Tab-separated table of C-alpha atoms in Angstrom:
chain	number	residue	atom	x	y	z
A	1	MET	CA	-13.316	15.776	1.182
A	2	GLY	CA	-9.729	14.840	0.365
A	3	TYR	CA	-8.207	11.464	-0.358
A	4	ASP	CA	-4.843	9.967	0.559
A	5	THR	CA	-4.828	7.538	-2.330
A	6	SER	CA	-2.559	4.538	-2.800
A	7	PHE	CA	-1.809	1.783	-5.298
A	8	HIS	CA	-0.975	-1.674	-3.938
A	9	PRO	CA	0.560	-4.916	-5.108
A	10	VAL	CA	-1.534	-7.525	-3.261
A	11	ASP	CA	-0.121	-10.882	-2.187
A	12	ILE	CA	-3.410	-12.722	-2.635
A	13	ALA	CA	-1.778	-16.117	-2.051
A	14	LEU	CA	-0.558	-14.983	1.375
A	15	ILE	CA	-4.048	-13.788	2.247
A	16	HIS	CA	-5.598	-17.108	1.225
A	17	ASP	CA	-2.891	-19.378	2.638
A	18	ARG	CA	-1.978	-17.660	5.897
A	19	VAL	CA	-4.141	-14.706	6.890
A	20	LEU	CA	-7.659	-16.015	6.189
A	21	PRO	CA	-6.993	-19.354	7.930
A	22	TYR	CA	-5.811	-17.384	10.963
A	23	ILE	CA	-8.886	-15.155	10.915
A	24	THR	CA	-11.171	-18.169	10.658
A	25	GLY	CA	-9.674	-19.728	13.775
A	26	HIS	CA	-7.085	-22.142	12.455
A	27	GLY	CA	-3.865	-22.377	14.414
A	28	ASP	CA	-2.890	-20.777	17.695
A	29	ASP	CA	-3.247	-17.103	18.501
A	30	ASP	CA	0.413	-16.605	17.555
A	31	ALA	CA	0.116	-18.390	14.193
A	32	ILE	CA	0.986	-15.291	12.153
A	33	ASP	CA	3.514	-13.798	14.557
A	34	ASP	CA	6.238	-14.408	11.961
A	35	LEU	CA	4.377	-12.161	9.502
A	36	VAL	CA	3.862	-9.490	12.142
A	37	GLN	CA	7.533	-9.496	13.079
A	38	ARG	CA	8.429	-9.293	9.399
A	39	ALA	CA	6.194	-6.203	9.187
A	40	VAL	CA	7.950	-4.689	12.223
A	41	GLN	CA	11.370	-5.188	10.642
A	42	LEU	CA	10.196	-3.833	7.303
A	43	ARG	CA	8.660	-0.759	8.945
A	44	ARG	CA	12.090	0.144	10.267
A	45	VAL	CA	13.589	-0.391	6.811
A	46	ARG	CA	10.885	1.819	5.282
A	47	PHE	CA	11.429	4.531	7.884
A	48	ARG	CA	15.181	4.588	7.356
A	49	ALA	CA	14.791	4.652	3.575
A	50	LYS	CA	12.386	7.603	3.804
A	51	SER	CA	14.855	9.389	6.087
A	52	TRP	CA	17.327	9.190	3.241
A	53	ALA	CA	14.711	10.338	0.732
A	54	LEU	CA	13.921	13.408	2.841
A	55	GLY	CA	17.625	14.125	3.289
A	56	ALA	CA	18.218	13.790	-0.445
A	57	MET	CA	15.331	16.174	-1.150
A	58	ARG	CA	16.860	18.801	1.136
A	59	ALA	CA	20.368	18.328	-0.303
A	60	ALA	CA	19.097	18.480	-3.896
A	61	ARG	CA	17.286	21.733	-3.172
A	62	ASN	CA	20.350	23.248	-1.462
A	63	ASN	CA	22.628	22.241	-4.341
A	64	GLY	CA	20.302	23.324	-7.142
A	65	ILE	CA	19.787	19.788	-8.438
A	66	ASP	CA	16.412	19.433	-10.160
A	67	THR	CA	16.322	15.671	-10.728
A	68	PHE	CA	14.673	15.002	-7.359
A	69	GLU	CA	10.861	14.747	-7.500
A	70	GLY	CA	9.302	14.881	-4.042
A	71	MET	CA	5.942	13.489	-5.175
A	72	LEU	CA	7.750	10.516	-6.687
A	73	HIS	CA	10.773	9.869	-4.486
A	74	VAL	CA	9.197	10.668	-1.089
A	75	TRP	CA	5.400	10.763	-1.386
A	76	GLY	CA	5.150	8.343	-4.283
A	77	ARG	CA	7.300	5.249	-4.521
A	78	PRO	CA	7.823	3.078	-1.455
A	79	PHE	CA	11.187	3.192	0.321
A	80	PHE	CA	13.597	5.485	-1.570
A	81	ILE	CA	13.945	4.333	-5.155
A	82	VAL	CA	15.577	6.191	-8.032
A	83	ALA	CA	15.027	4.448	-11.354
A	84	ASP	CA	14.214	5.198	-14.969
A	85	ASP	CA	11.652	2.530	-15.825
A	86	PRO	CA	9.066	0.354	-14.055
A	87	ALA	CA	11.166	-2.807	-14.233
A	88	GLN	CA	14.069	-1.051	-12.531
A	89	VAL	CA	11.693	0.351	-9.908
A	90	ALA	CA	10.377	-3.152	-9.199
A	91	GLU	CA	13.941	-4.410	-8.862
A	92	GLY	CA	14.690	-1.634	-6.376
A	93	ALA	CA	11.609	-2.418	-4.309
A	94	VAL	CA	12.533	-6.107	-4.142
A	95	ARG	CA	16.059	-5.207	-3.037
A	96	TYR	CA	14.687	-3.158	-0.145
A	97	LEU	CA	12.304	-5.992	0.775
A	98	ASN	CA	15.316	-8.284	1.049
A	99	THR	CA	17.655	-5.815	2.782
A	100	PRO	CA	18.103	-5.843	6.573
A	101	LEU	CA	18.037	-2.554	8.458
A	102	ASP	CA	21.815	-2.346	8.673
A	103	GLY	CA	22.049	-2.543	4.879
A	104	VAL	CA	19.608	0.274	4.087
A	105	ASP	CA	22.167	3.088	4.220
A	106	ASP	CA	24.329	1.549	1.501
A	107	LEU	CA	21.321	0.937	-0.731
A	108	ALA	CA	20.045	4.472	-0.180
A	109	ARG	CA	23.453	5.945	-1.034
A	110	GLU	CA	23.296	4.028	-4.291
A	111	MET	CA	19.946	5.684	-4.998
A	112	VAL	CA	21.366	9.136	-4.227
A	113	ALA	CA	24.220	8.459	-6.654
A	114	ARG	CA	21.678	7.694	-9.378
A	115	LEU	CA	20.302	11.206	-8.914
A	116	ASP	CA	23.764	12.759	-9.050
A	117	PRO	CA	27.028	11.173	-7.857
A	118	ALA	CA	28.181	14.561	-6.560
A	119	LEU	CA	25.197	14.672	-4.223
A	120	VAL	CA	26.168	11.650	-2.122
A	121	ALA	CA	28.546	13.542	0.164
A	122	SER	CA	25.905	16.233	0.820
A	123	VAL	CA	23.066	13.997	1.986
A	124	GLU	CA	22.361	13.471	5.659
A	125	PRO	CA	19.343	11.295	6.497
A	126	ASP	CA	16.525	13.274	8.046
A	127	SER	CA	16.584	12.977	11.832
A	128	GLY	CA	13.038	14.151	12.524
A	129	GLY	CA	10.306	11.803	13.648
A	130	HIS	CA	10.566	8.461	15.347
A	131	LEU	CA	8.915	5.067	15.383
A	132	PRO	CA	7.372	3.279	18.366
A	133	ASP	CA	9.354	0.481	19.992
A	134	ASP	CA	8.962	-3.072	18.729
A	135	ALA	CA	6.065	-3.764	21.090
A	136	GLY	CA	4.214	-0.687	19.826
A	137	LEU	CA	4.839	-1.582	16.206
A	138	THR	CA	3.697	-5.147	16.866
A	139	ARG	CA	0.405	-3.879	18.270
A	140	SER	CA	-0.054	-1.573	15.289
A	141	PHE	CA	0.304	-4.494	12.883
A	142	ASN	CA	-1.481	-7.356	14.634
A	143	TRP	CA	-4.675	-5.701	15.884
A	144	ARG	CA	-6.468	-5.957	12.552
A	145	PRO	CA	-6.164	-9.735	12.067
A	146	LYS	CA	-6.824	-10.211	15.793
A	147	ILE	CA	-10.091	-8.265	15.776
A	148	LEU	CA	-11.249	-10.093	12.637
A	149	ARG	CA	-10.399	-13.435	14.278
A	150	ALA	CA	-12.377	-12.404	17.361
A	151	ALA	CA	-15.327	-11.324	15.217
A	152	VAL	CA	-15.413	-14.671	13.402
A	153	ALA	CA	-15.299	-16.537	16.723
A	154	ALA	CA	-18.124	-14.394	18.127
A	155	LEU	CA	-20.299	-14.899	15.062
A	156	ARG	CA	-19.773	-18.657	15.107
A	157	ALA	CA	-20.786	-18.665	18.777
A	158	GLY	CA	-24.016	-16.902	17.872
A	159	GLU	CA	-23.079	-13.716	19.695
A	160	THR	CA	-24.451	-10.400	18.458
A	161	THR	CA	-21.892	-8.252	20.284
A	162	MET	CA	-18.240	-8.615	21.243
A	163	SER	CA	-15.942	-6.761	23.604
A	164	TRP	CA	-12.827	-5.148	22.179
A	165	GLY	CA	-10.961	-3.149	24.746
A	166	SER	CA	-13.487	-0.801	26.291
A	167	LYS	CA	-15.869	-1.037	23.321
A	168	GLU	CA	-18.861	-3.216	22.551
A	169	LEU	CA	-18.902	-4.007	18.841
A	170	LYS	CA	-21.117	-5.987	16.499
A	171	PRO	CA	-19.100	-8.784	14.873
A	172	VAL	CA	-21.382	-8.810	11.843
A	173	ASP	CA	-20.504	-5.147	11.223
A	174	ILE	CA	-16.788	-5.607	11.823
A	175	LEU	CA	-16.614	-8.442	9.301
A	176	GLY	CA	-18.930	-6.924	6.717
A	177	GLN	CA	-17.556	-3.401	6.720
A	178	GLU	CA	-13.878	-3.822	7.582
A	179	THR	CA	-12.518	-7.160	6.406
A	180	VAL	CA	-11.390	-6.237	2.891
A	181	TYR	CA	-9.782	-2.972	3.997
A	182	MET	CA	-8.079	-4.567	7.005
A	183	LEU	CA	-6.690	-7.398	4.884
A	184	LEU	CA	-5.311	-4.912	2.380
A	185	ASN	CA	-3.698	-2.906	5.177
A	186	PHE	CA	-2.090	-6.010	6.626
A	187	VAL	CA	-0.472	-7.230	3.406
A	188	SER	CA	0.601	-3.642	2.650
A	189	ASP	CA	2.683	-3.792	5.822
A	190	LEU	CA	4.618	-6.616	4.158
A	191	VAL	CA	4.868	-5.161	0.633
A	192	PRO	CA	4.184	-1.413	0.638
A	193	GLY	CA	2.304	0.389	-2.101
A	194	TRP	CA	2.612	3.741	-3.846
A	195	MET	CA	1.313	7.018	-2.381
A	196	SER	CA	-0.800	9.623	-4.146
A	197	ARG	CA	-3.272	12.341	-3.289
A	198	GLY	CA	-6.755	13.118	-4.585
A	199	LYS	CA	-8.905	11.414	-7.206
A	200	THR	CA	-6.037	9.586	-8.841
A	201	TRP	CA	-7.108	5.961	-8.508
A	202	PRO	CA	-6.992	4.111	-11.840
A	203	THR	CA	-10.689	3.216	-12.109
A	204	TYR	CA	-11.528	6.906	-11.778
A	205	LEU	CA	-8.898	7.967	-14.297
A	206	LEU	CA	-10.070	5.390	-16.831
A	207	ASP	CA	-13.621	6.665	-16.433
A	208	ALA	CA	-12.410	10.239	-16.831
A	209	GLY	CA	-10.824	9.214	-20.111
A	210	GLY	CA	-14.041	7.570	-21.315
A	211	LEU	CA	-12.510	4.115	-21.066
A	212	PRO	CA	-13.952	0.996	-19.417
A	213	ALA	CA	-12.184	-0.317	-16.324
A	214	THR	CA	-11.637	-3.669	-18.011
A	215	GLY	CA	-9.676	-6.031	-15.802
A	216	PHE	CA	-10.771	-4.375	-12.570
A	217	GLU	CA	-13.353	-5.904	-10.267
A	218	ALA	CA	-14.579	-5.557	-6.704
A	219	PRO	CA	-11.969	-6.971	-4.290
A	220	ASP	CA	-14.078	-10.000	-3.339
A	221	ASP	CA	-11.075	-12.231	-4.017
A	222	LEU	CA	-9.524	-10.997	-0.775
A	223	LEU	CA	-12.381	-12.606	1.159
A	224	GLY	CA	-11.761	-16.079	-0.222
A	225	PRO	CA	-14.301	-18.544	1.263
A	226	LEU	CA	-15.159	-16.205	4.145
A	227	SER	CA	-18.182	-14.647	2.475
A	228	ALA	CA	-19.716	-18.028	1.660
A	229	GLU	CA	-19.316	-19.222	5.250
A	230	PHE	CA	-21.201	-16.223	6.631
A	231	PRO	CA	-24.016	-15.398	4.189
A	232	GLN	CA	-25.760	-13.369	6.912
A	233	VAL	CA	-23.009	-10.734	6.644
A	234	SER	CA	-23.487	-7.829	4.226
A	235	TRP	CA	-19.965	-7.745	2.820
A	236	THR	CA	-18.728	-4.319	1.728
A	237	SER	CA	-16.881	-4.606	-1.567
A	238	GLU	CA	-16.826	-1.950	-4.289
A	239	GLY	CA	-15.359	-2.003	-7.783
A	240	THR	CA	-14.101	1.559	-7.412
A	241	ILE	CA	-13.397	4.023	-4.620
A	242	ILE	CA	-16.441	5.867	-3.320
A	243	GLY	CA	-15.094	7.219	-0.029
A	244	ASN	CA	-12.289	7.383	2.485
A	245	TYR	CA	-10.778	4.403	4.286
A	246	MET	CA	-11.610	1.768	1.714
A	247	ALA	CA	-10.292	-0.572	-0.934
A	248	GLY	CA	-11.582	-0.068	-4.458
A	249	GLY	CA	-10.889	-1.688	-7.809
A	250	TYR	CA	-8.897	-4.920	-7.692
A	251	VAL	CA	-6.973	-6.640	-10.493
A	252	PRO	CA	-6.316	-10.391	-10.179
A	253	PRO	CA	-2.751	-11.514	-10.955
A	254	ALA	CA	-3.755	-13.002	-14.323
A	255	ARG	CA	-5.044	-9.626	-15.561
A	256	ILE	CA	-2.152	-7.379	-14.535
A	257	GLN	CA	-0.491	-7.376	-17.970
A	258	ALA	CA	-3.765	-6.563	-19.728
A	259	VAL	CA	-4.528	-3.669	-17.379
A	260	ARG	CA	-1.057	-2.237	-17.908
A	261	ALA	CA	-1.617	-2.455	-21.658
A	262	THR	CA	-4.989	-0.709	-21.352
A	263	LEU	CA	-3.498	2.151	-19.351
A	264	HIS	CA	-0.636	2.499	-21.833
A	265	SER	CA	-2.859	2.535	-24.914
A	266	GLY	CA	-5.389	4.858	-23.278
A	267	ARG	CA	-2.810	7.230	-21.830
A	268	ASP	CA	-3.680	10.255	-23.969
A	269	ALA	CA	-7.413	9.849	-23.351
A	270	VAL	CA	-6.847	9.566	-19.597
A	271	LEU	CA	-4.590	12.627	-19.476
A	272	HIS	CA	-7.100	14.678	-21.446
A	273	GLY	CA	-10.107	13.464	-19.485
A	274	ALA	CA	-8.489	13.970	-16.081
A	275	GLU	CA	-7.502	17.539	-16.962
A	276	GLU	CA	-11.013	18.288	-18.206
A	277	LYS	CA	-12.679	16.906	-15.081
A	278	LEU	CA	-10.213	17.955	-12.376
A	279	GLY	CA	-8.017	20.640	-13.901
A	280	ARG	CA	-4.309	20.850	-14.449
A	281	ALA	CA	-2.118	18.489	-12.448
A	282	ASP	CA	0.739	16.121	-13.114
A	283	TRP	CA	-1.532	13.339	-14.354
A	284	ALA	CA	1.382	11.762	-16.218
A	285	LEU	CA	3.158	11.288	-12.901
A	286	GLU	CA	0.078	9.586	-11.434
A	287	LEU	CA	-0.104	7.181	-14.380
A	288	ARG	CA	3.593	6.507	-13.929
A	289	LYS	CA	3.103	5.588	-10.263
A	290	ILE	CA	0.135	3.348	-11.073
A	291	ASP	CA	2.127	1.548	-13.747
A	292	GLU	CA	5.095	1.097	-11.404
A	293	ALA	CA	2.837	-0.471	-8.768
A	294	LEU	CA	1.355	-2.754	-11.416
A	295	ALA	CA	4.869	-3.614	-12.605
A	296	LEU	CA	5.881	-4.716	-9.109
A	297	ALA	CA	2.674	-6.743	-8.839
A	298	GLU	CA	3.473	-8.397	-12.174
A	299	HIS	CA	7.064	-9.075	-11.113
A	300	LEU	CA	5.951	-10.742	-7.869
A	301	GLY	CA	2.913	-12.543	-9.304
A	302	TYR	CA	0.557	-10.480	-7.129
A	303	GLY	CA	-2.765	-8.782	-7.680
A	304	PHE	CA	-3.300	-5.030	-7.470
A	305	CYS	CA	-5.734	-2.825	-5.567
A	306	GLU	CA	-6.455	0.884	-5.288
A	307	ALA	CA	-7.223	2.280	-1.841
A	308	THR	CA	-7.592	5.391	0.306
A	309	GLU	CA	-6.145	6.353	3.689
A	310	VAL	CA	-3.673	3.492	3.976
A	311	TYR	CA	-0.937	6.161	4.131
A	312	SER	CA	-0.968	9.808	5.123
A	313	GLY	CA	1.711	12.296	4.224
A	314	MET	CA	0.280	14.834	6.682
A	315	GLU	CA	0.492	12.329	9.544
A	316	GLY	CA	3.947	11.090	8.541
A	317	ASN	CA	2.622	7.605	7.808
A	318	LEU	CA	4.702	6.928	4.717
A	319	ASN	CA	5.372	3.913	2.589
């Protein structure tokens, strides 16, 4: 069984202040439409940035330039960011978050120039693939909070089943098994995470290095008061990843700096342990991506969470 792994800055304040109130029935059905439309706009920014990343990869290969790393610049960092240190990466991510679609090309050209100024004239954005129209993107982003809102309403009404499209679902199962993962997916549409592949999540790597996952906890914080309101629900929440399509270890905002320090000081142990358990791979690159995601979380005052199957390189669902 393979894993499409990812590392996420988590806007826990947004979850608590906007998304959970919506799910629990506060406000009208369109109360988070502004967030959904922001996700639609950002998806187009992400797509255009990745088009440049793919074009830069092709141009670098054709021109014999070896500074382009596909697993970092395409299937690693969000958008298309070329930078030397985590702080600069965080700055680049924030610039993309604040850049409208018509400004992406100029920002991407700047990134190409950081690889090699001579490469800029050779890069053509990749023209393969396409996104759905705005209505399709809207549906892809709003169905998760909508189904959770419907499940809460059904449970409050004492209903044991609910209709969703052509399906009959159990609201207690929807809430218990899907809430944390759906919340993480939703906020990742607003601030994308880092992509990876395989058993690369930080709680696993720390364990491989014989180190405690100090600072990590189960992502119960994403649930806020929801779990207390519905004690009859068996809430799924794990402190590490144990399967596909799930959120694992979570770091609250106040512990981000300490976790970064732990990963830095334990770097050699993690590299050695990961190679012993899983064989040769670019484990240093994986630690770099984890630290960059943590750096963006620290910069924004967010939490952090590891996850699986939020993105898929094979399916073209990139960050």
